[in-house]
mmCIF file of C-alpha atoms in Angstrom:
data_model
loop_
_atom_site.group_PDB
_atom_site.id
_atom_site.type_symbol
_atom_site.label_atom_id
_atom_site.label_comp_id
_atom_site.label_asym_id
_atom_site.label_seq_id
_atom_site.Cartn_x
_atom_site.Cartn_y
_atom_site.Cartn_z
ATOM 1 C CA MET J 1 -15.041 119.116 139.376
ATOM 2 C CA ASN J 2 -14.627 115.345 139.384
ATOM 3 C CA LYS J 3 -11.379 113.818 140.567
ATOM 4 C CA THR J 4 -9.177 111.723 138.264
ATOM 5 C CA MET J 5 -8.578 108.037 138.840
ATOM 6 C CA ALA J 6 -5.229 108.757 140.498
ATOM 7 C CA GLN J 7 -6.797 111.314 142.863
ATOM 8 C CA LEU J 8 -9.435 108.913 144.178
ATOM 9 C CA PRO J 9 -8.270 107.161 147.376
ATOM 10 C CA TYR J 10 -9.576 103.620 146.798
ATOM 11 C CA HIS J 11 -8.801 101.416 143.817
ATOM 12 C CA TYR J 12 -9.997 97.982 142.800
ATOM 13 C CA GLY J 13 -9.722 95.657 139.809
ATOM 14 C CA VAL J 14 -12.264 93.175 138.531
ATOM 15 C CA LYS J 15 -12.052 90.688 135.671
ATOM 16 C CA VAL J 16 -15.229 89.222 134.147
ATOM 17 C CA ARG J 17 -15.827 86.780 131.364
ATOM 18 C CA ILE J 18 -17.630 88.101 128.274
ATOM 19 C CA PHE J 19 -19.424 86.307 125.443
ATOM 20 C CA PRO J 20 -18.932 88.266 122.194
ATOM 21 C CA SER J 21 -20.693 87.592 118.905
ATOM 22 C CA THR J 22 -18.825 86.593 115.768
ATOM 23 C CA GLU J 23 -18.657 90.213 114.605
ATOM 24 C CA GLN J 24 -17.436 91.387 118.006
ATOM 25 C CA LYS J 25 -14.719 88.689 117.969
ATOM 26 C CA ARG J 26 -13.566 90.040 114.627
ATOM 27 C CA LEU J 27 -13.367 93.581 116.042
ATOM 28 C CA ILE J 28 -11.436 92.391 119.096
ATOM 29 C CA LYS J 29 -8.909 90.636 116.839
ATOM 30 C CA ARG J 30 -8.533 93.713 114.617
ATOM 31 C CA ASN J 31 -7.935 95.995 117.575
ATOM 32 C CA SER J 32 -5.516 93.508 119.162
ATOM 33 C CA ASP J 33 -3.516 93.216 115.945
ATOM 34 C CA ALA J 34 -3.482 96.980 115.486
ATOM 35 C CA SER J 35 -2.275 97.477 119.070
ATOM 36 C CA ARG J 36 0.579 95.030 118.527
ATOM 37 C CA PHE J 37 1.448 96.686 115.205
ATOM 38 C CA ILE J 38 1.623 100.177 116.703
ATOM 39 C CA TYR J 39 3.791 98.944 119.593
ATOM 40 C CA ASN J 40 6.184 97.197 117.212
ATOM 41 C CA GLU J 41 6.244 100.194 114.840
ATOM 42 C CA MET J 42 7.228 102.498 117.694
ATOM 43 C CA ASN J 43 9.883 100.032 118.795
ATOM 44 C CA GLY J 44 11.266 99.870 115.253
ATOM 45 C CA LEU J 45 11.396 103.664 114.944
ATOM 46 C CA LYS J 46 13.117 103.958 118.325
ATOM 47 C CA ARG J 47 15.751 101.368 117.433
ATOM 48 C CA GLU J 48 16.398 102.942 114.052
ATOM 49 C CA LEU J 49 16.769 106.357 115.673
ATOM 50 C CA PHE J 50 19.246 104.941 118.185
ATOM 51 C CA MET J 51 21.382 103.356 115.429
ATOM 52 C CA LEU J 52 21.388 106.510 113.303
ATOM 53 C CA LYS J 53 22.499 108.622 116.256
ATOM 54 C CA GLN J 54 25.613 106.448 116.507
ATOM 55 C CA VAL J 55 26.774 107.910 113.166
ATOM 56 C CA LYS J 56 29.096 110.738 114.184
ATOM 57 C CA ILE J 57 29.755 112.025 110.648
ATOM 58 C CA PRO J 58 27.254 114.824 109.766
ATOM 59 C CA ILE J 59 25.672 113.213 106.684
ATOM 60 C CA ALA J 60 22.716 115.196 105.377
ATOM 61 C CA ILE J 61 20.483 112.246 104.572
ATOM 62 C CA VAL J 62 21.114 110.748 108.041
ATOM 63 C CA GLN J 63 20.291 114.016 109.792
ATOM 64 C CA THR J 64 17.069 114.345 107.746
ATOM 65 C CA ARG J 65 16.033 110.830 108.697
ATOM 66 C CA ILE J 66 16.740 111.510 112.383
ATOM 67 C CA GLU J 67 14.523 114.602 112.285
ATOM 68 C CA THR J 68 11.734 112.640 110.597
ATOM 69 C CA LEU J 69 11.891 109.827 113.183
ATOM 70 C CA GLU J 70 11.937 112.269 116.105
ATOM 71 C CA LEU J 71 8.864 114.005 114.678
ATOM 72 C CA ARG J 72 7.003 110.726 114.307
ATOM 73 C CA LEU J 73 7.904 109.580 117.812
ATOM 74 C CA LYS J 74 6.867 112.943 119.249
ATOM 75 C CA ASN J 75 3.323 112.448 117.979
ATOM 76 C CA PRO J 76 3.118 108.758 116.993
ATOM 77 C CA ALA J 77 -0.707 108.587 116.857
ATOM 78 C CA THR J 78 -0.666 110.920 113.862
ATOM 79 C CA GLY J 79 2.763 110.064 112.440
ATOM 80 C CA ILE J 80 2.204 106.302 112.203
ATOM 81 C CA SER J 81 -1.411 106.602 111.062
ATOM 82 C CA ASN J 82 -0.383 108.913 108.197
ATOM 83 C CA ILE J 83 2.057 106.289 106.916
ATOM 84 C CA HIS J 84 -0.222 103.308 107.508
ATOM 85 C CA GLY J 85 -3.676 104.449 106.388
ATOM 86 C CA TRP J 86 -5.478 101.292 107.517
ATOM 87 C CA LEU J 87 -5.006 102.454 111.148
ATOM 88 C CA ASN J 88 -7.652 105.124 110.438
ATOM 89 C CA ASP J 89 -10.277 102.421 109.862
ATOM 90 C CA PRO J 90 -13.518 103.154 111.825
ATOM 91 C CA ASP J 91 -13.369 99.637 113.297
ATOM 92 C CA LEU J 92 -10.314 100.631 115.359
ATOM 93 C CA ASP J 93 -10.674 102.258 118.728
ATOM 94 C CA SER J 94 -8.762 105.559 118.979
ATOM 95 C CA LEU J 95 -8.279 105.017 122.702
ATOM 96 C CA MET J 96 -6.624 101.688 121.940
ATOM 97 C CA LYS J 97 -3.926 103.629 120.013
ATOM 98 C CA ALA J 98 -3.432 106.073 122.883
ATOM 99 C CA ASN J 99 -3.102 103.251 125.427
ATOM 100 C CA THR J 100 -0.609 101.345 123.242
ATOM 101 C CA ILE J 101 1.583 104.460 122.954
ATOM 102 C CA LYS J 102 1.314 105.062 126.699
ATOM 103 C CA ASN J 103 2.298 101.434 127.443
ATOM 104 C CA TYR J 104 5.330 101.648 125.172
ATOM 105 C CA ARG J 105 6.550 104.849 126.852
ATOM 106 C CA TYR J 106 5.895 103.318 130.268
ATOM 107 C CA ALA J 107 8.030 100.303 129.280
ATOM 108 C CA TRP J 108 10.942 102.680 128.657
ATOM 109 C CA LYS J 109 10.277 104.499 131.915
ATOM 110 C CA LEU J 110 10.286 101.179 133.799
ATOM 111 C CA PHE J 111 13.571 100.203 132.143
ATOM 112 C CA ARG J 112 15.224 103.447 133.200
ATOM 113 C CA GLN J 113 14.009 103.064 136.792
ATOM 114 C CA VAL J 114 14.566 99.330 137.331
ATOM 115 C CA HIS J 115 17.061 98.178 134.653
ATOM 116 C CA ARG J 116 15.957 94.544 135.060
ATOM 117 C CA SER J 117 13.273 93.905 132.495
ATOM 118 C CA GLY J 118 15.438 95.188 129.617
ATOM 119 C CA THR J 119 14.450 97.525 126.811
ATOM 120 C CA PRO J 120 11.080 97.023 125.072
ATOM 121 C CA VAL J 121 11.077 94.125 122.595
ATOM 122 C CA PHE J 122 8.932 93.358 119.568
ATOM 123 C CA HIS J 123 5.640 91.621 120.394
ATOM 124 C CA LYS J 124 5.190 88.330 118.547
ATOM 125 C CA ARG J 125 1.913 87.140 117.074
ATOM 126 C CA ARG J 126 0.407 84.691 119.567
ATOM 127 C CA SER J 127 -2.782 82.740 120.026
ATOM 128 C CA GLU J 128 -3.836 85.223 122.734
ATOM 129 C CA GLN J 129 -5.387 88.592 121.947
ATOM 130 C CA LYS J 130 -5.331 91.719 124.052
ATOM 131 C CA TYR J 131 -5.783 95.494 123.858
ATOM 132 C CA GLN J 132 -6.663 98.352 126.179
ATOM 133 C CA THR J 133 -9.180 101.167 125.973
ATOM 134 C CA SER J 134 -10.314 103.851 128.421
ATOM 135 C CA CYS J 135 -13.600 105.015 129.844
ATOM 136 C CA GLN J 136 -14.422 108.566 128.754
ATOM 137 C CA TYR J 137 -17.105 110.788 130.220
ATOM 138 C CA ALA J 138 -19.106 113.483 128.406
ATOM 139 C CA SER J 139 -18.066 116.291 130.767
ATOM 140 C CA LYS J 140 -15.776 116.806 133.728
ATOM 141 C CA LEU J 141 -18.653 118.519 135.527
ATOM 142 C CA THR J 142 -21.052 115.565 135.393
ATOM 143 C CA VAL J 143 -21.049 112.869 138.056
ATOM 144 C CA THR J 144 -18.845 110.011 136.860
ATOM 145 C CA ASN J 145 -19.808 106.437 137.644
ATOM 146 C CA MET J 146 -20.230 103.008 136.088
ATOM 147 C CA LEU J 147 -23.439 104.021 134.333
ATOM 148 C CA ASN J 148 -22.613 107.078 132.163
ATOM 149 C CA GLY J 149 -19.184 106.559 130.585
ATOM 150 C CA SER J 150 -18.093 105.138 127.238
ATOM 151 C CA VAL J 151 -17.574 101.892 129.239
ATOM 152 C CA ARG J 152 -20.686 101.303 131.298
ATOM 153 C CA LEU J 153 -22.846 98.671 132.903
ATOM 154 C CA LEU J 154 -26.327 98.302 131.475
ATOM 155 C CA ASP J 155 -27.515 95.736 133.995
ATOM 156 C CA ARG J 156 -26.098 92.795 135.985
ATOM 157 C CA LYS J 157 -25.359 90.820 132.806
ATOM 158 C CA HIS J 158 -24.581 93.363 130.067
ATOM 159 C CA ILE J 159 -21.797 95.874 129.510
ATOM 160 C CA ARG J 160 -21.219 98.407 126.716
ATOM 161 C CA LEU J 161 -17.696 98.864 125.317
ATOM 162 C CA PRO J 162 -16.390 101.322 122.670
ATOM 163 C CA LYS J 163 -16.641 99.947 119.092
ATOM 164 C CA LEU J 164 -17.858 96.562 120.373
ATOM 165 C CA GLY J 165 -21.262 97.602 121.624
ATOM 166 C CA VAL J 166 -23.248 95.520 124.117
ATOM 167 C CA LEU J 167 -21.737 92.284 125.433
ATOM 168 C CA ARG J 168 -23.067 89.752 127.868
ATOM 169 C CA PHE J 169 -20.819 89.048 130.848
ATOM 170 C CA LYS J 170 -20.781 87.084 134.123
ATOM 171 C CA GLY J 171 -18.772 87.194 137.313
ATOM 172 C CA MET J 172 -19.307 90.768 138.550
ATOM 173 C CA PRO J 173 -19.341 90.841 142.404
ATOM 174 C CA ALA J 174 -22.758 91.866 143.683
ATOM 175 C CA LYS J 175 -21.319 94.532 146.001
ATOM 176 C CA LEU J 176 -19.856 96.419 143.030
ATOM 177 C CA PHE J 177 -23.177 96.450 141.196
ATOM 178 C CA VAL J 178 -24.942 97.786 144.266
ATOM 179 C CA CYS J 179 -22.438 100.666 144.608
ATOM 180 C CA ARG J 180 -22.122 101.313 140.842
ATOM 181 C CA GLU J 181 -23.305 104.937 141.147
ATOM 182 C CA THR J 182 -20.234 105.865 143.289
ATOM 183 C CA ILE J 183 -17.571 103.954 141.313
ATOM 184 C CA ARG J 184 -15.587 105.328 138.393
ATOM 185 C CA ILE J 185 -14.188 103.147 135.590
ATOM 186 C CA GLY J 186 -10.689 103.771 134.261
ATOM 187 C CA THR J 187 -8.535 101.688 131.918
ATOM 188 C CA THR J 188 -10.357 98.685 130.461
ATOM 189 C CA THR J 189 -8.553 95.644 129.020
ATOM 190 C CA ILE J 190 -10.244 93.301 126.539
ATOM 191 C CA SER J 191 -8.449 89.963 126.164
ATOM 192 C CA MET J 192 -8.755 86.426 124.827
ATOM 193 C CA ASP J 193 -6.730 83.609 126.392
ATOM 194 C CA ALA J 194 -5.143 80.629 124.631
ATOM 195 C CA THR J 195 -8.316 78.555 124.982
ATOM 196 C CA GLY J 196 -10.532 81.100 123.226
ATOM 197 C CA ARG J 197 -12.240 82.570 126.300
ATOM 198 C CA TYR J 198 -12.824 86.325 126.309
ATOM 199 C CA TYR J 199 -12.497 88.601 129.333
ATOM 200 C CA VAL J 200 -12.834 92.266 130.303
ATOM 201 C CA SER J 201 -10.705 93.700 133.112
ATOM 202 C CA LEU J 202 -11.941 96.953 134.672
ATOM 203 C CA GLN J 203 -9.866 99.356 136.708
ATOM 204 C CA LEU J 204 -12.149 100.919 139.308
ATOM 205 C CA ALA J 205 -11.748 103.804 141.749
ATOM 206 C CA SER J 206 -14.016 105.317 144.384
ATOM 207 C CA GLU J 207 -14.216 107.712 147.309
ATOM 208 C CA GLN J 208 -15.559 104.861 149.444
ATOM 209 C CA PRO J 209 -13.645 101.659 150.341
ATOM 210 C CA PHE J 210 -14.514 98.607 148.247
ATOM 211 C CA VAL J 211 -14.361 96.265 151.244
ATOM 212 C CA GLU J 212 -15.549 96.495 154.822
ATOM 213 C CA ILE J 213 -12.600 97.676 156.920
ATOM 214 C CA SER J 214 -12.460 96.469 160.509
ATOM 215 C CA HIS J 215 -10.699 98.759 163.017
ATOM 216 C CA VAL J 216 -10.581 96.104 165.761
ATOM 217 C CA LYS J 217 -6.991 95.523 166.896
ATOM 218 C CA GLN J 218 -5.714 92.231 165.517
ATOM 219 C CA ALA J 219 -2.553 90.248 166.151
ATOM 220 C CA SER J 220 0.683 90.397 164.118
ATOM 221 C CA VAL J 221 1.998 87.353 162.247
ATOM 222 C CA GLY J 222 5.172 86.320 160.494
ATOM 223 C CA ILE J 223 5.057 83.741 157.704
ATOM 224 C CA ASP J 224 7.795 81.399 156.496
ATOM 225 C CA LEU J 225 7.345 80.235 152.887
ATOM 226 C CA ASN J 226 8.846 76.898 151.894
ATOM 227 C CA THR J 227 8.308 73.983 149.540
ATOM 228 C CA ASP J 228 7.812 71.220 152.111
ATOM 229 C CA ASN J 229 4.562 72.846 153.279
ATOM 230 C CA PHE J 230 3.261 76.019 151.677
ATOM 231 C CA LEU J 231 3.735 78.255 154.719
ATOM 232 C CA THR J 232 4.125 78.157 158.473
ATOM 233 C CA ASP J 233 3.145 81.179 160.562
ATOM 234 C CA SER J 234 4.519 82.427 163.858
ATOM 235 C CA ASN J 235 1.506 80.993 165.701
ATOM 236 C CA GLY J 236 2.473 77.475 164.618
ATOM 237 C CA ASN J 237 -0.251 77.099 161.977
ATOM 238 C CA VAL J 238 0.770 75.164 158.870
ATOM 239 C CA VAL J 239 -0.765 75.445 155.417
ATOM 240 C CA ALA J 240 -0.107 72.371 153.281
ATOM 241 C CA ASN J 241 1.418 72.686 149.840
ATOM 242 C CA PRO J 242 -1.275 71.641 147.299
ATOM 243 C CA ARG J 243 1.246 71.009 144.477
ATOM 244 C CA TYR J 244 -1.255 71.657 141.715
ATOM 245 C CA TYR J 245 1.221 71.308 138.846
ATOM 246 C CA ARG J 246 2.587 68.001 140.055
ATOM 247 C CA SER J 247 -0.939 66.588 140.273
ATOM 248 C CA ILE J 248 -1.466 66.976 136.505
ATOM 249 C CA GLN J 249 2.155 66.758 135.343
ATOM 250 C CA SER J 250 1.799 63.358 133.670
ATOM 251 C CA LYS J 251 -1.501 64.289 131.962
ATOM 252 C CA LEU J 252 0.007 67.542 130.682
ATOM 253 C CA ALA J 253 3.137 65.753 129.429
ATOM 254 C CA ARG J 254 1.032 63.329 127.398
ATOM 255 C CA ALA J 255 -0.991 66.133 125.873
ATOM 256 C CA GLN J 256 2.204 68.100 125.034
ATOM 257 C CA ARG J 257 3.801 65.043 123.365
ATOM 258 C CA LYS J 258 0.713 64.646 121.204
ATOM 259 C CA LEU J 259 0.903 68.359 120.353
ATOM 260 C CA SER J 260 4.535 68.001 119.380
ATOM 261 C CA ARG J 261 3.758 65.055 117.076
ATOM 262 C CA ARG J 262 1.057 67.045 115.322
ATOM 263 C CA ALA J 263 3.417 69.999 114.869
ATOM 264 C CA LEU J 264 6.036 67.706 113.293
ATOM 265 C CA ARG J 265 3.469 66.203 110.958
ATOM 266 C CA ALA J 266 2.245 69.629 109.845
ATOM 267 C CA LYS J 267 5.820 70.720 109.249
ATOM 268 C CA LYS J 268 6.521 67.569 107.249
ATOM 269 C CA GLU J 269 3.482 68.218 105.074
ATOM 270 C CA HIS J 270 4.489 71.889 104.637
ATOM 271 C CA ARG J 271 1.378 73.225 106.382
ATOM 272 C CA SER J 272 1.486 76.228 108.700
ATOM 273 C CA LEU J 273 0.530 75.535 112.284
ATOM 274 C CA ARG J 274 -2.074 78.294 112.171
ATOM 275 C CA ASP J 275 -3.929 76.403 109.415
ATOM 276 C CA SER J 276 -3.496 72.921 110.901
ATOM 277 C CA LYS J 277 -6.863 72.092 112.500
ATOM 278 C CA ASN J 278 -5.648 69.026 114.420
ATOM 279 C CA TYR J 279 -2.700 71.017 115.834
ATOM 280 C CA GLN J 280 -5.005 73.855 116.924
ATOM 281 C CA LYS J 281 -7.425 71.420 118.599
ATOM 282 C CA GLN J 282 -4.611 69.854 120.600
ATOM 283 C CA ARG J 283 -3.124 73.262 121.414
ATOM 284 C CA LYS J 284 -6.408 74.257 123.034
ATOM 285 C CA ILE J 285 -6.433 71.024 125.047
ATOM 286 C CA VAL J 286 -2.948 71.775 126.385
ATOM 287 C CA ALA J 287 -3.901 75.391 127.117
ATOM 288 C CA SER J 288 -7.050 74.228 128.909
ATOM 289 C CA ILE J 289 -5.050 71.951 131.243
ATOM 290 C CA GLN J 290 -2.640 74.793 132.012
ATOM 291 C CA ARG J 291 -5.512 77.221 132.609
ATOM 292 C CA LYS J 292 -7.149 74.861 135.098
ATOM 293 C CA VAL J 293 -3.901 74.593 137.054
ATOM 294 C CA ALA J 294 -3.429 78.367 137.057
ATOM 295 C CA ASN J 295 -7.025 78.941 138.173
ATOM 296 C CA ARG J 296 -6.768 76.434 141.037
ATOM 297 C CA ARG J 297 -3.465 77.947 142.199
ATOM 298 C CA ASN J 298 -4.787 81.528 142.006
ATOM 299 C CA ASN J 299 -7.914 80.572 143.937
ATOM 300 C CA PHE J 300 -5.775 78.967 146.651
ATOM 301 C CA LEU J 301 -3.462 81.988 146.846
ATOM 302 C CA HIS J 302 -6.434 84.376 147.076
ATOM 303 C CA LEU J 303 -7.934 82.406 149.954
ATOM 304 C CA VAL J 304 -4.637 82.302 151.876
ATOM 305 C CA SER J 305 -3.737 85.959 151.310
ATOM 306 C CA THR J 306 -7.228 87.257 152.162
ATOM 307 C CA THR J 307 -7.338 85.188 155.372
ATOM 308 C CA LEU J 308 -3.942 86.443 156.500
ATOM 309 C CA ILE J 309 -4.744 90.118 155.774
ATOM 310 C CA LYS J 310 -8.263 90.152 157.221
ATOM 311 C CA ASN J 311 -7.225 88.459 160.488
ATOM 312 C CA HIS J 312 -4.009 90.369 161.240
ATOM 313 C CA ASP J 313 -3.015 94.027 161.472
ATOM 314 C CA LEU J 314 0.554 93.236 160.469
ATOM 315 C CA VAL J 315 1.842 90.499 158.178
ATOM 316 C CA VAL J 316 5.606 90.026 157.783
ATOM 317 C CA ALA J 317 7.174 87.860 155.064
ATOM 318 C CA GLU J 318 10.562 87.222 153.518
ATOM 319 C CA GLU J 319 11.580 89.220 150.416
ATOM 320 C CA LEU J 320 12.240 86.165 148.273
ATOM 321 C CA GLN J 321 14.138 86.477 144.977
ATOM 322 C CA SER J 322 12.329 83.721 143.068
ATOM 323 C CA LYS J 323 14.203 84.543 139.857
ATOM 324 C CA ASN J 324 17.514 83.665 141.460
ATOM 325 C CA MET J 325 16.091 80.609 143.250
ATOM 326 C CA LEU J 326 14.741 79.194 139.974
ATOM 327 C CA ARG J 327 18.331 78.717 138.794
ATOM 328 C CA ASN J 328 18.520 75.718 141.131
ATOM 329 C CA HIS J 329 17.430 72.970 138.735
ATOM 330 C CA ALA J 330 16.617 70.599 141.619
ATOM 331 C CA LEU J 331 14.047 72.976 143.152
ATOM 332 C CA ALA J 332 12.953 75.049 140.132
ATOM 333 C CA MET J 333 9.728 73.157 139.437
ATOM 334 C CA SER J 334 8.662 73.123 143.109
ATOM 335 C CA ILE J 335 9.378 76.841 143.501
ATOM 336 C CA ALA J 336 7.477 77.724 140.351
ATOM 337 C CA ASP J 337 4.544 75.561 141.450
ATOM 338 C CA VAL J 338 3.963 77.241 144.823
ATOM 339 C CA GLY J 339 3.670 80.823 143.473
ATOM 340 C CA TRP J 340 5.517 82.732 146.185
ATOM 341 C CA ARG J 341 5.851 85.987 144.231
ATOM 342 C CA THR J 342 2.132 85.948 143.381
ATOM 343 C CA LEU J 343 1.291 85.520 147.079
ATOM 344 C CA LEU J 344 3.527 88.426 148.101
ATOM 345 C CA ARG J 345 1.982 90.632 145.411
ATOM 346 C CA MET J 346 -1.519 89.723 146.636
ATOM 347 C CA LEU J 347 -0.570 90.449 150.238
ATOM 348 C CA SER J 348 0.815 93.836 149.205
ATOM 349 C CA TYR J 349 -2.276 95.148 147.419
ATOM 350 C CA LYS J 350 -4.762 93.525 149.829
ATOM 351 C CA ALA J 351 -3.008 95.172 152.789
ATOM 352 C CA ALA J 352 -3.714 98.542 151.194
ATOM 353 C CA LEU J 353 -7.289 97.455 150.389
ATOM 354 C CA TYR J 354 -8.079 96.387 153.977
ATOM 355 C CA ASP J 355 -6.003 99.142 155.640
ATOM 356 C CA ARG J 356 -3.466 96.676 157.066
ATOM 357 C CA GLN J 357 0.339 96.609 157.134
ATOM 358 C CA PHE J 358 2.449 94.256 155.050
ATOM 359 C CA VAL J 359 6.234 94.261 155.504
ATOM 360 C CA THR J 360 8.952 92.216 153.782
ATOM 361 C CA ILE J 361 12.346 91.667 155.368
ATOM 362 C CA ASN J 362 15.738 90.326 154.371
ATOM 363 C CA PRO J 363 15.601 86.514 154.862
ATOM 364 C CA ARG J 364 19.253 86.287 155.890
ATOM 365 C CA ASN J 365 19.742 83.828 158.811
ATOM 366 C CA THR J 366 16.008 83.662 159.659
ATOM 367 C CA THR J 367 16.223 79.865 159.486
ATOM 368 C CA GLN J 368 19.655 79.486 161.097
ATOM 369 C CA THR J 369 18.957 81.706 164.168
ATOM 370 C CA CYS J 370 17.585 80.410 167.459
ATOM 371 C CA HIS J 371 14.554 82.508 168.351
ATOM 372 C CA ASP J 372 15.132 82.063 172.133
ATOM 373 C CA CYS J 373 18.817 82.966 172.559
ATOM 374 C CA GLY J 374 19.819 84.389 169.134
ATOM 375 C CA PHE J 375 22.519 81.802 168.413
ATOM 376 C CA VAL J 376 23.269 81.464 164.664
ATOM 377 C CA MET J 377 24.001 78.022 163.269
ATOM 378 C CA GLY J 378 27.177 77.894 161.244
ATOM 379 C CA THR J 379 29.152 79.883 163.821
ATOM 380 C CA ASN J 380 31.395 78.573 166.692
ATOM 381 C CA ASN J 381 32.283 75.416 164.727
ATOM 382 C CA THR J 382 28.638 74.374 164.216
ATOM 383 C CA GLU J 383 27.220 73.207 160.891
ATOM 384 C CA LYS J 384 24.492 75.113 159.062
ATOM 385 C CA LEU J 385 21.047 73.572 158.818
ATOM 386 C CA THR J 386 20.221 71.927 155.499
ATOM 387 C CA LEU J 387 16.832 71.482 153.798
ATOM 388 C CA SER J 388 16.518 68.019 155.287
ATOM 389 C CA ASP J 389 16.779 69.311 158.872
ATOM 390 C CA ARG J 390 13.126 69.888 159.805
ATOM 391 C CA ASP J 391 13.768 69.767 163.599
ATOM 392 C CA TRP J 392 16.873 70.924 165.413
ATOM 393 C CA THR J 393 18.196 71.680 168.881
ATOM 394 C CA CYS J 394 20.044 74.896 169.685
ATOM 395 C CA PRO J 395 23.609 73.945 170.842
ATOM 396 C CA GLN J 396 23.755 77.031 173.105
ATOM 397 C CA CYS J 397 20.458 77.008 175.029
ATOM 398 C CA GLY J 398 19.276 73.467 174.239
ATOM 399 C CA THR J 399 15.838 74.597 172.940
ATOM 400 C CA GLN J 400 14.131 72.154 170.581
ATOM 401 C CA HIS J 401 12.932 73.940 167.427
ATOM 402 C CA ILE J 402 10.586 73.130 164.592
ATOM 403 C CA ARG J 403 12.539 74.659 161.735
ATOM 404 C CA ASP J 404 9.742 76.572 159.954
ATOM 405 C CA TRP J 405 8.004 77.764 163.140
ATOM 406 C CA ASN J 406 11.269 79.113 164.472
ATOM 407 C CA ALA J 407 11.917 80.915 161.154
ATOM 408 C CA ALA J 408 8.437 82.444 161.192
ATOM 409 C CA ASN J 409 9.046 83.879 164.682
ATOM 410 C CA ASN J 410 12.361 85.347 163.562
ATOM 411 C CA ILE J 411 10.668 86.877 160.530
ATOM 412 C CA LEU J 412 8.042 88.521 162.728
ATOM 413 C CA ASP J 413 10.726 89.946 165.058
ATOM 414 C CA LYS J 414 12.649 91.389 162.108
ATOM 415 C CA GLY J 415 9.467 92.980 160.780
ATOM 416 C CA LEU J 416 8.700 94.613 164.137
ATOM 417 C CA GLU J 417 12.286 95.923 164.317
ATOM 418 C CA LYS J 418 11.969 97.340 160.803
ATOM 419 C CA LEU J 419 8.764 99.200 161.685
ATOM 420 C CA ALA J 420 10.297 100.484 164.949
ATOM 421 C CA THR J 421 13.241 102.054 163.127
ATOM 422 C CA LYS J 422 11.036 103.944 160.615
#
C-alpha cells in the first residue's frame, strides 16, 4: 500500500507560473471567492456559537440555535452548502471546500498552541486570489506519482488541475521532471498576485532525496545578522547588505502618491475603486514595483542560505525577534528590508533538505562578550557597546575586536555548547 504524504521521508515545494485562459481565470476567481466565503461563514458560525454560550439562562430558542450551529460546524461541508445552494455549483472544486475547512480548523489549533497570531479573523476581499485543492489518486494500491493523479504533469510545459483542465506553465526544475515517476503530489495552491500573474504551488514528497546530499565532513559556522552589512560569519567573511527597498524607495513613493490621488478623485466622483480603471492601472504599477523588490530579495536570500547550508555541516544563528525589533522606529525600515526571519526560515528547511544541522541560540551578550577571555562589556564599570562601535578593544585582555566577527564566533560557541548539552 502506498504511503501518505506525511509518511514519506523527503518533502519539497515548487511554485511555477501558469497562463490560464479567460474561462480558466473565471473559474479560479469563483473558487477563490467560494473559499473565502466558506472560511468567513465558519468564522461567523463559530463567533455566534461563542456568544450564545455566554447566555447562562436556559432559554429554549437559544439552546435550539446552539444545537443547530454545533451540527453545522460538525459537518460544515454539508451544513453550509445546504443553506447556500450556489456552493453546489459544478464549477466549484469539492476539494477546495475540504481544504478551506481544514485551514480554518488548523488556524484554531495554531491559536491554541501558540497564542500569538490571535483567533481566526474574517478574510477581506482583495485584489489577490487564492485557493487550495488536493491531488487524488484512483486507488491506494496503484503507484502514485506526478503522472496519474487528479493533479498531474502532461509534459514539461503543461499541467492538469481539477475543474481547470490543462494549463501551460513554466519554471519547473528539470530534476523534478526527470524523477516525476517517483514523486507524489499533495496539496496544490492556485493563486493570483496583485499584478495579475497566476501561479501553482505544488507540495511534493518522495522516498528519494530531492537534492544531492554530500556526506563529506564540512566546517561549522556561526553567523551574525546586522543592518550595517547583511551578515558576518565566524570565518570573517562579510556579505554586504543590498538594501533593495531603499534602492527603489523614491520611485515607489511617487507611484503611491499618484495612486492616492486617483483614489481621492474616484471617491470625489462617487466611483468605487474596483470600477475605476485609472486607479486599477496605477495599483498594478505599484504592485509591480513591490513584486520586483520582493523577488530580488528572495533570490538573494535563497543564494545566501543555500551557500551556507551546502558548505557547512552546522550553521548557528541568533534567534531574533523581528516583531519586537520593528517597534524601534529608527531601525524598523532597515530591519524589514533585510529579511532576517525569511533567511532563518530558509536555513531551517534547507538544513533538513540537505541533511545538515541548523541551530538558533539566545543572542544575549553575543556582541558584548570578548571571544578570547569571556569579559562582558557593561560590567566592572565599563560601558556597553553601541551600534556605532564597529571596532573595540577588550579592557581585560587588550584584544582588538571587529564587532560582528567577534559576535559570530560567540554565536558559534553557544551553538556548539547547546548541541553538547542535548
